[in-house]
Each structure stands twice: as C-alpha cells, then as structure tokens.
Amino acid sequence: MKKFESRLLDVRVEVVTTTFVASGQPEGVHDLGRFIETLNAFAGSRHIELADPAVRPLYRASDQLHLGAPLLVRRDEIIFANFEGPSFARGANLPPQIDAPVLLLAPPFQIQGTVALAPGSDPTQALRTVISGFFAVRAASVYDADGNALGEGEQIIVNGGAVQMAAPTGHHIDVASATHVATADARHVPVAAAYPADDEALEQRVA
C-alpha cells in the first residue's frame, strides 16, 4: 500500500505558455482526471501552484532555472501541458467514445492529434463543446506556425481558451506547404499596385 501511495504522489507536469515553460508538482493533484478538474475549476483561483518548480524560456530547453520556492501559474496563460503520473479519472464511468482527428491552431503552435467524441456526433459541433475548457489530446504532435516539428506525446492537455482555430481534420500546415504559399504570395501583385491609376500613368508618360 505504501508503494502504491508513493506512486500517486509521483506526479509532475510541464506547462507551456507563449513565452515560458514551467515544470513542477501540481498542488493537490494525484492523477490526470484531477488535474483537468483543477484546470477547469474556474470558480477557484486563477492560478495553479507548482512545487519544486523549474522555469525556462520557451525555445531554450537547456536554460532551466530551479526556483527553490513554489511557482504560481495563471491557468488562462497556459497553452498546453504535459502530465506525468496516473491517468485514471477517479472512478468515473465514461460513456462510449471514439477518437476523432483534430487540428488546433493555438499561437504560436499547431497541435495535431485525436480527441474523444461521442459516436455518431457531428465532429464540428462536438468540437465546439470539447474546446470550451481544458481537454486531452491523444497521439499529439506539436508544430510551430510554419509546420516545423517541435515535439510529440502520447497525451497532452490543451487549453481551449488558447485555441484560435480548430478543425476535425488530420491535416496540418507543414513546412513545404507554408513555403509554397509564401512563394505564391510573393509572386502575386495586386492589380492596383501593378498598374498605376490612369492619371498617374499619364503623368509618368508625359514626364
């Protein structure tokens, strides 16, 4: 029993914002279900507390700063989080669900993976409900806006409030397509810019 209890306490999260990445042990959380409940408890504090925390700039993984004091993180600033620990949902009896593909555009990231939806539901309408709070994305891949791969995980927790656009699709913007679009945009010149107004053209010809 002591061994089992020690495993329950062995929980750690990594939360990602637009600027920083923080890791630590979330206060009062022993499993994934409880962590999502805490993130979605909007009647409580606007912050979650991390014990034994470390923090670093977003794109500098080697520059970890161990704070030596608890860290408060605003929930609405979190884009997504990684969770290490038991994943059971505290005795919940979940209804039948299917894994549906999803693309989430949550600047500065693209997040691709699957979400759990009710069988037979309209994916787009069901997705509206899913992204109303924090939710799990399975088989997740994270990219930057141009499609450069940043990482992947079996499961991450995404803040629906940080998602600007979402679609039930298995596609994402990749480096090749982003480059193609940028090249096409560079070649396209609006007609008004390519051809001056009649008066301006006449003045140029007279000059």
Coordinates of C-alpha atoms in Angstrom, one line a residue:
M1 CA 0.0 0.0 0.0
K2 CA 2.8 2.4 0.8
K3 CA 4.4 1.7 -2.6
F4 CA 1.0 2.5 -4.3
E5 CA 0.6 5.7 -2.4
S6 CA 4.1 6.8 -3.3
R7 CA 3.3 6.4 -6.9
L8 CA 0.2 8.6 -6.5
L9 CA 2.4 11.3 -5.2
D10 CA 4.9 10.9 -8.1
V11 CA 3.1 13.4 -10.3
R12 CA 4.8 16.1 -12.4
V13 CA 3.5 18.5 -15.0
E14 CA 5.1 20.7 -17.6
V15 CA 3.1 23.8 -18.6
V16 CA 3.8 25.8 -21.8
T17 CA 2.9 29.4 -22.4
T18 CA 3.7 31.7 -25.3
T19 CA 7.0 32.7 -23.6
F20 CA 7.9 30.3 -20.8
V21 CA 7.9 26.6 -19.9
A22 CA 7.5 25.6 -16.3
S23 CA 7.6 22.2 -14.6
G24 CA 6.8 21.0 -11.1
Q25 CA 4.4 19.0 -8.9
P26 CA 0.8 20.4 -9.0
E27 CA -0.7 21.0 -5.6
G28 CA -3.4 18.6 -4.6
V29 CA -3.2 16.6 -7.8
H30 CA -2.6 12.8 -7.9
D31 CA -4.0 11.8 -11.3
L32 CA -4.8 13.2 -14.7
G33 CA -8.5 13.4 -14.1
R34 CA -8.0 15.6 -11.0
F35 CA -5.5 17.8 -12.9
I36 CA -8.1 18.5 -15.6
E37 CA -10.7 19.2 -13.0
T38 CA -8.4 21.7 -11.3
L39 CA -7.7 23.5 -14.6
N40 CA -11.4 23.7 -15.3
A41 CA -12.4 24.8 -11.8
F42 CA -13.0 28.4 -12.9
A43 CA -14.7 29.3 -9.6
G44 CA -11.4 28.9 -7.8
S45 CA -8.1 30.6 -8.0
R46 CA -6.9 31.9 -11.4
H47 CA -3.6 30.2 -10.7
I48 CA -2.3 26.7 -10.2
E49 CA 0.6 26.1 -7.8
L50 CA 3.7 24.0 -8.7
A51 CA 6.0 22.7 -6.0
D52 CA 9.7 22.0 -6.7
P53 CA 9.4 24.1 -9.9
A54 CA 11.8 24.9 -12.7
V55 CA 11.2 27.5 -15.4
R56 CA 12.9 28.3 -18.7
P57 CA 12.4 30.4 -21.9
L58 CA 10.2 28.7 -24.5
Y59 CA 12.8 27.7 -27.0
R60 CA 15.8 27.2 -24.7
A61 CA 15.5 23.8 -23.1
S62 CA 18.9 23.9 -21.5
D63 CA 18.4 27.1 -19.6
Q64 CA 16.4 25.6 -16.6
L65 CA 16.1 27.8 -13.6
H66 CA 15.3 26.0 -10.3
L67 CA 13.4 28.5 -8.2
G68 CA 13.6 26.9 -4.7
A69 CA 10.1 28.2 -4.0
P70 CA 6.5 27.3 -5.1
L71 CA 5.5 28.8 -8.5
L72 CA 2.0 30.2 -9.3
V73 CA 1.0 29.9 -13.0
R74 CA -2.1 31.6 -14.4
R75 CA -4.4 29.0 -15.9
D76 CA -5.6 31.2 -18.8
E77 CA -2.0 31.7 -19.9
I78 CA -1.3 28.0 -20.4
I79 CA -1.5 26.8 -24.0
F80 CA -0.9 23.1 -23.3
A81 CA 0.6 20.9 -20.6
N82 CA 2.3 17.6 -20.3
F83 CA 1.3 15.3 -17.5
E84 CA 3.4 12.6 -15.9
G85 CA 1.5 10.4 -13.5
P86 CA -1.5 8.1 -13.2
S87 CA -4.1 8.8 -15.8
F88 CA -7.2 7.2 -14.4
A89 CA -10.2 9.5 -13.8
R90 CA -11.1 8.9 -10.1
G91 CA -13.9 6.3 -10.6
A92 CA -15.6 8.0 -13.5
N93 CA -17.8 5.8 -15.7
L94 CA -17.1 7.3 -19.2
P95 CA -19.7 6.9 -22.0
P96 CA -18.7 5.3 -25.3
Q97 CA -16.3 7.4 -27.2
I98 CA -14.3 7.4 -30.4
D99 CA -11.0 9.1 -31.3
A100 CA -11.5 11.8 -33.9
P101 CA -8.7 13.6 -35.6
V102 CA -8.2 17.3 -34.7
L103 CA -6.1 20.3 -35.7
L104 CA -5.8 23.1 -33.2
L105 CA -4.2 26.4 -34.0
A106 CA -3.1 27.9 -30.7
P107 CA -0.4 30.5 -31.4
P108 CA 2.5 30.1 -31.6
F109 CA 1.7 26.4 -32.0
Q110 CA -0.2 24.0 -34.2
I111 CA -1.4 20.9 -32.3
Q112 CA -2.5 17.8 -34.2
G113 CA -3.9 14.6 -32.6
T114 CA -7.2 13.0 -31.6
V115 CA -9.9 13.9 -29.2
A116 CA -12.6 11.8 -27.7
L117 CA -16.1 12.4 -29.2
A118 CA -19.4 10.6 -28.8
P119 CA -20.1 8.0 -31.6
G120 CA -22.3 9.4 -34.3
S121 CA -21.9 13.0 -33.2
D122 CA -21.2 15.8 -35.7
P123 CA -17.5 16.3 -35.3
T124 CA -17.5 20.1 -35.8
Q125 CA -20.3 20.7 -33.3
A126 CA -18.9 18.2 -30.8
L127 CA -15.6 20.0 -31.1
R128 CA -17.2 23.3 -30.0
T129 CA -18.1 21.7 -26.7
V130 CA -14.7 20.0 -26.3
I131 CA -12.7 23.2 -26.7
S132 CA -14.8 25.1 -24.2
G133 CA -12.2 24.2 -21.5
F134 CA -9.1 22.2 -20.9
F135 CA -9.2 18.8 -22.6
A136 CA -7.0 15.9 -23.5
V137 CA -5.4 15.4 -27.0
R138 CA -4.0 12.0 -27.6
A139 CA -1.3 11.0 -30.1
A140 CA -0.4 14.6 -30.1
S141 CA 2.2 16.3 -32.3
V142 CA 3.2 19.9 -31.8
Y143 CA 4.5 22.2 -34.6
D144 CA 5.3 25.8 -34.9
A145 CA 3.2 28.0 -37.2
D146 CA 5.2 27.0 -40.3
G147 CA 5.0 23.3 -39.6
N148 CA 8.4 22.6 -38.1
A149 CA 8.0 19.7 -35.7
L150 CA 8.6 20.7 -32.0
G151 CA 7.6 17.5 -30.2
E152 CA 5.1 14.8 -29.7
G153 CA 3.4 12.9 -26.8
E154 CA 1.0 10.1 -26.1
Q155 CA -1.3 12.7 -24.4
I156 CA -1.2 16.4 -23.7
I157 CA -3.7 18.8 -22.1
V158 CA -4.8 21.7 -24.2
N159 CA -6.4 25.0 -23.1
G160 CA -9.4 25.6 -25.3
G161 CA -9.2 29.3 -24.4
A162 CA -5.9 29.5 -26.2
V163 CA -7.2 27.8 -29.4
Q164 CA -7.9 30.4 -32.1
M165 CA -9.0 27.9 -34.8
A166 CA -9.9 24.2 -34.7
A167 CA -11.0 21.6 -37.3
P168 CA -11.8 17.9 -37.1
T169 CA -9.1 17.0 -39.6
G170 CA -5.9 15.0 -39.8
H171 CA -4.1 17.8 -41.8
H172 CA -1.7 20.5 -40.6
I173 CA 0.3 23.2 -42.2
D174 CA 3.7 21.8 -43.0
V175 CA 7.0 23.4 -43.9
A176 CA 6.6 22.5 -47.6
S177 CA 3.1 24.0 -48.0
A178 CA 4.0 27.1 -45.9
T179 CA 7.0 27.7 -48.2
H180 CA 4.8 27.2 -51.3
V181 CA 2.2 29.7 -50.0
A182 CA 4.8 32.2 -49.2
T183 CA 6.4 31.9 -52.7
A184 CA 3.0 32.2 -54.3
D185 CA 2.1 35.3 -52.2
A186 CA 5.4 36.9 -53.3
R187 CA 4.6 36.3 -56.9
H188 CA 1.1 37.8 -56.6
V189 CA 1.0 41.5 -57.0
P190 CA -2.4 43.2 -56.7
V191 CA -3.6 44.8 -60.0
A192 CA -3.9 48.2 -58.4
A193 CA -0.2 48.1 -57.4
A194 CA 1.0 46.6 -60.7
Y195 CA -0.8 49.1 -62.9
P196 CA -1.0 52.8 -61.7
A197 CA -4.2 54.8 -61.9
D198 CA -4.8 56.5 -65.3
D199 CA -3.9 59.9 -64.0
E200 CA -0.6 58.6 -62.6
A201 CA 0.3 56.7 -65.7
L202 CA -0.4 59.7 -67.8
E203 CA 1.8 61.9 -65.7
Q204 CA 4.6 59.3 -66.0
R205 CA 4.3 59.1 -69.8
V206 CA 4.3 62.9 -70.1
A207 CA 7.4 63.2 -67.8

